JSON list of C-alpha atoms in Angstrom, two decimals:
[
{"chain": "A", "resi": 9, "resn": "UNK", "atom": "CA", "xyz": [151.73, -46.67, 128.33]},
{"chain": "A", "resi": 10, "resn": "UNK", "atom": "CA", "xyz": [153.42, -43.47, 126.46]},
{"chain": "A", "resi": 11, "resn": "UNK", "atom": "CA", "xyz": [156.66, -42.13, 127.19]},
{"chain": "A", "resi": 12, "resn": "UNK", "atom": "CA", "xyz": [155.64, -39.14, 125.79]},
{"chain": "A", "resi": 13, "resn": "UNK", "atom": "CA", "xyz": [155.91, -35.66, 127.77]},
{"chain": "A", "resi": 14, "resn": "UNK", "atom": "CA", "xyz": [153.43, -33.18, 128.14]},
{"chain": "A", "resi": 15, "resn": "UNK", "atom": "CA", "xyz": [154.30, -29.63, 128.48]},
{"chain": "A", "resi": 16, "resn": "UNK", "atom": "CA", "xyz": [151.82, -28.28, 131.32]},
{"chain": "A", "resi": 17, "resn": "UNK", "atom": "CA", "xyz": [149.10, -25.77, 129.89]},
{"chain": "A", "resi": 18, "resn": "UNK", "atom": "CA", "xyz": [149.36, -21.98, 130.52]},
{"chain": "A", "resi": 19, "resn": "UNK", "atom": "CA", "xyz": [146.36, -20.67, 132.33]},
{"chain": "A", "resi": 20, "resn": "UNK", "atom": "CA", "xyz": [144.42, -18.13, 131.04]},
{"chain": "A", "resi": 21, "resn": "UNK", "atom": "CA", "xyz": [145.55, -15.58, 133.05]},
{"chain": "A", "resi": 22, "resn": "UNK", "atom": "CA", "xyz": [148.78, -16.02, 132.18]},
{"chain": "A", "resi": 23, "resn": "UNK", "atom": "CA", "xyz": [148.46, -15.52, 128.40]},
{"chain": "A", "resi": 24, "resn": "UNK", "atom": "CA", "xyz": [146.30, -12.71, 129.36]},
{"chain": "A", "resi": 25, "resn": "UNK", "atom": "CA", "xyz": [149.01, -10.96, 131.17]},
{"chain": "A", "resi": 26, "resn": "UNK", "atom": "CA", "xyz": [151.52, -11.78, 128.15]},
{"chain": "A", "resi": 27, "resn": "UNK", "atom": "CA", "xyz": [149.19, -9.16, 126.39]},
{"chain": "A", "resi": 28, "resn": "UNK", "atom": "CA", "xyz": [149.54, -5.25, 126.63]},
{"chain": "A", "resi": 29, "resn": "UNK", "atom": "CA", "xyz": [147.36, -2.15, 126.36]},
{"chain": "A", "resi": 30, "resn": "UNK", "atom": "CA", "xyz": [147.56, 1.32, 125.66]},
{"chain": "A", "resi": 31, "resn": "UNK", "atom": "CA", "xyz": [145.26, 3.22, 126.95]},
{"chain": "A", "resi": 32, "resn": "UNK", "atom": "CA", "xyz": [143.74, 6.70, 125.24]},
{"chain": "A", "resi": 33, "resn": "UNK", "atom": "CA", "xyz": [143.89, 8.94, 127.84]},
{"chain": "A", "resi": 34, "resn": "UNK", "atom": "CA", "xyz": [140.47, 11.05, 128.07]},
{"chain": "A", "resi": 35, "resn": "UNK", "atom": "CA", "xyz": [138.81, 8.84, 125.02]},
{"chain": "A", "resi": 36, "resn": "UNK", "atom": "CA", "xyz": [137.86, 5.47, 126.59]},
{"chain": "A", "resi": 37, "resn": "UNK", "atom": "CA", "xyz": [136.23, 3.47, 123.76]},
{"chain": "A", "resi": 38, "resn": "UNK", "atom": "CA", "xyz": [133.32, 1.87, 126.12]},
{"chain": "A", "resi": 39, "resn": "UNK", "atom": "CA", "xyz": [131.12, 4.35, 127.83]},
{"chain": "A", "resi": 40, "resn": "UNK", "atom": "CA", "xyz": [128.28, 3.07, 130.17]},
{"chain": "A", "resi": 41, "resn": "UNK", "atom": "CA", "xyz": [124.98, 5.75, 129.07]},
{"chain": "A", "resi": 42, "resn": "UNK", "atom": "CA", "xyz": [123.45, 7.59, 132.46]},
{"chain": "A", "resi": 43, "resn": "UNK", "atom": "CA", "xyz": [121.13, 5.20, 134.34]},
{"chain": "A", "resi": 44, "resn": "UNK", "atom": "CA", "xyz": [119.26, 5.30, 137.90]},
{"chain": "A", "resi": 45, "resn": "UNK", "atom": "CA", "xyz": [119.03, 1.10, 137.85]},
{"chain": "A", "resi": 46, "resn": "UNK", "atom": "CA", "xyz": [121.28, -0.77, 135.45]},
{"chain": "A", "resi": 47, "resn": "UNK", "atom": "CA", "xyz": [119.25, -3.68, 133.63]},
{"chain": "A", "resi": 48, "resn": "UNK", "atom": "CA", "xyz": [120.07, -7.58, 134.34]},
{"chain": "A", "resi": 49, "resn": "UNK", "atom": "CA", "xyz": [122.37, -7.35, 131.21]},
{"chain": "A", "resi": 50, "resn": "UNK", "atom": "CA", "xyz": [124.37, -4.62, 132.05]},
{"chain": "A", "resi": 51, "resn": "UNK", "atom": "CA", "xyz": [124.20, -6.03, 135.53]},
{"chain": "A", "resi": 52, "resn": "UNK", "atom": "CA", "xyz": [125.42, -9.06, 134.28]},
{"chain": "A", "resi": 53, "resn": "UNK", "atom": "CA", "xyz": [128.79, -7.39, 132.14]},
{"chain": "A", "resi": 54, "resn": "UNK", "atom": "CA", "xyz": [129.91, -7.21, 136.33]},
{"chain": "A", "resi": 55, "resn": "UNK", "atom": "CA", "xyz": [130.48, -11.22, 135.65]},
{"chain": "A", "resi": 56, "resn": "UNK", "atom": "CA", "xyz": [130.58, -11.80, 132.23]},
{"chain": "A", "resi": 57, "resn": "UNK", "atom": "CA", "xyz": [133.16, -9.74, 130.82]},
{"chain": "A", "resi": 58, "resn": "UNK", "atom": "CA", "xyz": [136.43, -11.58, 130.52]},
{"chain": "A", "resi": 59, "resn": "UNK", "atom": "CA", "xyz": [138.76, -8.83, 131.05]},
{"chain": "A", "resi": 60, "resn": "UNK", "atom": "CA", "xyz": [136.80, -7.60, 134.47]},
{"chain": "A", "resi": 61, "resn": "UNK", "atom": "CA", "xyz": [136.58, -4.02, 133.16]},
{"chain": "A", "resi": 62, "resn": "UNK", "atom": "CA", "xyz": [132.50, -3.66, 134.52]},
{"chain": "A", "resi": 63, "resn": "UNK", "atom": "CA", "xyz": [132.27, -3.18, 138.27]},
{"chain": "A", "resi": 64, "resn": "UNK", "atom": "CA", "xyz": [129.02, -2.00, 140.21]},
{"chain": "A", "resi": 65, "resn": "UNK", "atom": "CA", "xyz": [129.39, 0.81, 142.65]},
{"chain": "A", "resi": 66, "resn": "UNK", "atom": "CA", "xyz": [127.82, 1.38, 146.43]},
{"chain": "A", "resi": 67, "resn": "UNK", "atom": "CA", "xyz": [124.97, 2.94, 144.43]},
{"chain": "A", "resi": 68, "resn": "UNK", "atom": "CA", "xyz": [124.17, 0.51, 142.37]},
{"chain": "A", "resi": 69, "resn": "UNK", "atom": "CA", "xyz": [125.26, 2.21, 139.21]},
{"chain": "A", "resi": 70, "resn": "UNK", "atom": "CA", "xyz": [127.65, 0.31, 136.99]},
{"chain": "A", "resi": 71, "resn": "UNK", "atom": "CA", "xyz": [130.50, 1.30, 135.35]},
{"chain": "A", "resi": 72, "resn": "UNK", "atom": "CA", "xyz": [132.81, -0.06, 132.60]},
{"chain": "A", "resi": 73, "resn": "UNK", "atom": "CA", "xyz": [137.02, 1.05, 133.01]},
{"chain": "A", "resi": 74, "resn": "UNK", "atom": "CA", "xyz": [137.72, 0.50, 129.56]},
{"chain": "A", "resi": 75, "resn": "UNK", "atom": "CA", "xyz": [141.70, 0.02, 130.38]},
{"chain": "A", "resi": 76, "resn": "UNK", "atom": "CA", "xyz": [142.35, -3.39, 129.65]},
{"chain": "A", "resi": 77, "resn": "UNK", "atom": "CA", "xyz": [139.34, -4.07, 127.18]},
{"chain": "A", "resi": 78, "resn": "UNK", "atom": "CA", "xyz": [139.78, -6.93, 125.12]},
{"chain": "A", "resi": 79, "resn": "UNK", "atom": "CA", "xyz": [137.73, -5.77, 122.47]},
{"chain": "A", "resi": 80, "resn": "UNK", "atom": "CA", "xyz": [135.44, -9.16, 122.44]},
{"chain": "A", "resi": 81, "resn": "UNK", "atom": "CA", "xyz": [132.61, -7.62, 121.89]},
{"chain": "A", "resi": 82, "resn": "UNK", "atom": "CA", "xyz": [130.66, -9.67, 124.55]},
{"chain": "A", "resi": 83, "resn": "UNK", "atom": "CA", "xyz": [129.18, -6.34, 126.32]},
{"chain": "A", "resi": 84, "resn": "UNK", "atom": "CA", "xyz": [128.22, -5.05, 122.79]},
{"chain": "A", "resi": 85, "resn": "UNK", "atom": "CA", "xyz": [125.96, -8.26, 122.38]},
{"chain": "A", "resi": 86, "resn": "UNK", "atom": "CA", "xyz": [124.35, -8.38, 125.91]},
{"chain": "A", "resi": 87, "resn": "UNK", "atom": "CA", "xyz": [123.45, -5.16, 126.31]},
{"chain": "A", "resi": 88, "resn": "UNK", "atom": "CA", "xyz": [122.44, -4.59, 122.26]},
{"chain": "A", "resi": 89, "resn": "UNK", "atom": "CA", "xyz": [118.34, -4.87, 123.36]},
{"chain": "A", "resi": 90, "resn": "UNK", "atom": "CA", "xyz": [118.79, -2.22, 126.34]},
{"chain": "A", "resi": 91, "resn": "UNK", "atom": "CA", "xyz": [122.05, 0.08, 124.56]},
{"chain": "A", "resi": 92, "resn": "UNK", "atom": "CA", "xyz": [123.02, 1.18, 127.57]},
{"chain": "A", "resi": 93, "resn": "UNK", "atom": "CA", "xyz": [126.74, 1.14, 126.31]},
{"chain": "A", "resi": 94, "resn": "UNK", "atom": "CA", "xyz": [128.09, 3.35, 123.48]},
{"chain": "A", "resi": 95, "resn": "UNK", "atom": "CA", "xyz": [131.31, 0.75, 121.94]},
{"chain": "A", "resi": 96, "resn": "UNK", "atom": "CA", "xyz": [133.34, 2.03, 119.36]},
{"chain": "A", "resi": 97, "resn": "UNK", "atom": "CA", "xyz": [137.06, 0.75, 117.91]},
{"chain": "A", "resi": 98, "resn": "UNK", "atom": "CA", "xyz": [139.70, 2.76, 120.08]},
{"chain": "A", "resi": 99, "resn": "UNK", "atom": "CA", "xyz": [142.09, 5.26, 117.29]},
{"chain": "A", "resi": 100, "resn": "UNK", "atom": "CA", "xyz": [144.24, 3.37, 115.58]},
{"chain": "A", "resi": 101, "resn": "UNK", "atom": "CA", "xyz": [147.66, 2.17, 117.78]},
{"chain": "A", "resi": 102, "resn": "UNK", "atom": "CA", "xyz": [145.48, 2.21, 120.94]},
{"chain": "A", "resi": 103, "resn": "UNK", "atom": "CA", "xyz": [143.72, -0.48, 122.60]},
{"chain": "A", "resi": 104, "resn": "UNK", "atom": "CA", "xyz": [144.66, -3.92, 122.99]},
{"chain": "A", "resi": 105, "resn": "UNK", "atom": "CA", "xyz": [147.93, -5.61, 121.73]},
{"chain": "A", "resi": 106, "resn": "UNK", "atom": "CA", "xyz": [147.59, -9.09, 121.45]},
{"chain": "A", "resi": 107, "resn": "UNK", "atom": "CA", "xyz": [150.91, -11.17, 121.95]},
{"chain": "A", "resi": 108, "resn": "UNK", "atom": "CA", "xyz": [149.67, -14.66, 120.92]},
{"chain": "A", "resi": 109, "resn": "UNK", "atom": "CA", "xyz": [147.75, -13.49, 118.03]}
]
């Protein structure tokens, strides 16, 4: 048997809160394009995106909150058959800030 020690692991979440964002007020970088029934991808970004940021409404209609974006890209690759999302890079200084690389 080892004597060694083993620091417990940080969670996720808490790495994820050890990062910060800045938000562009009034330029969001993630826009969900006009719909009357979201497809099963963008239907899917309600689970799939790490950060949380899609959400469907009473309506059905989903929408993205682009505060707190991660920038992984995953939304840009499930919905890149439908495009029912417009992604661009936030302006330089904006965005995500990663603390752990």
């Amino acid at each position: 048997m080892s004597d060694v020690m083993v620091a417990p692991r940080a969670k996720v979440e808490e790495k994820l809160f050890q990062n910060r964002y800045l938000v562009d007020a009034g330029r969001p970088h993630i826009k969900v394009k006009a719909h009357t029934k979201p497809s099963a991808s963008l239907l899917a970004m309600t689970t799939l995106c790490p950060a949380g940021c899609y959400t469907q409404t009473e309506s059905g209609q989903v929408e993205v909150a682009a505060d707190g974006c991660l920038e992984c890209g995953t939304c840009r690759i499930v919905t890149r058959k439908t495009g029912e999302i417009e992604w661009n890079y936030p302006r330089g200084g904006f965005g995500v800030l990663y603390k752990f690389g």
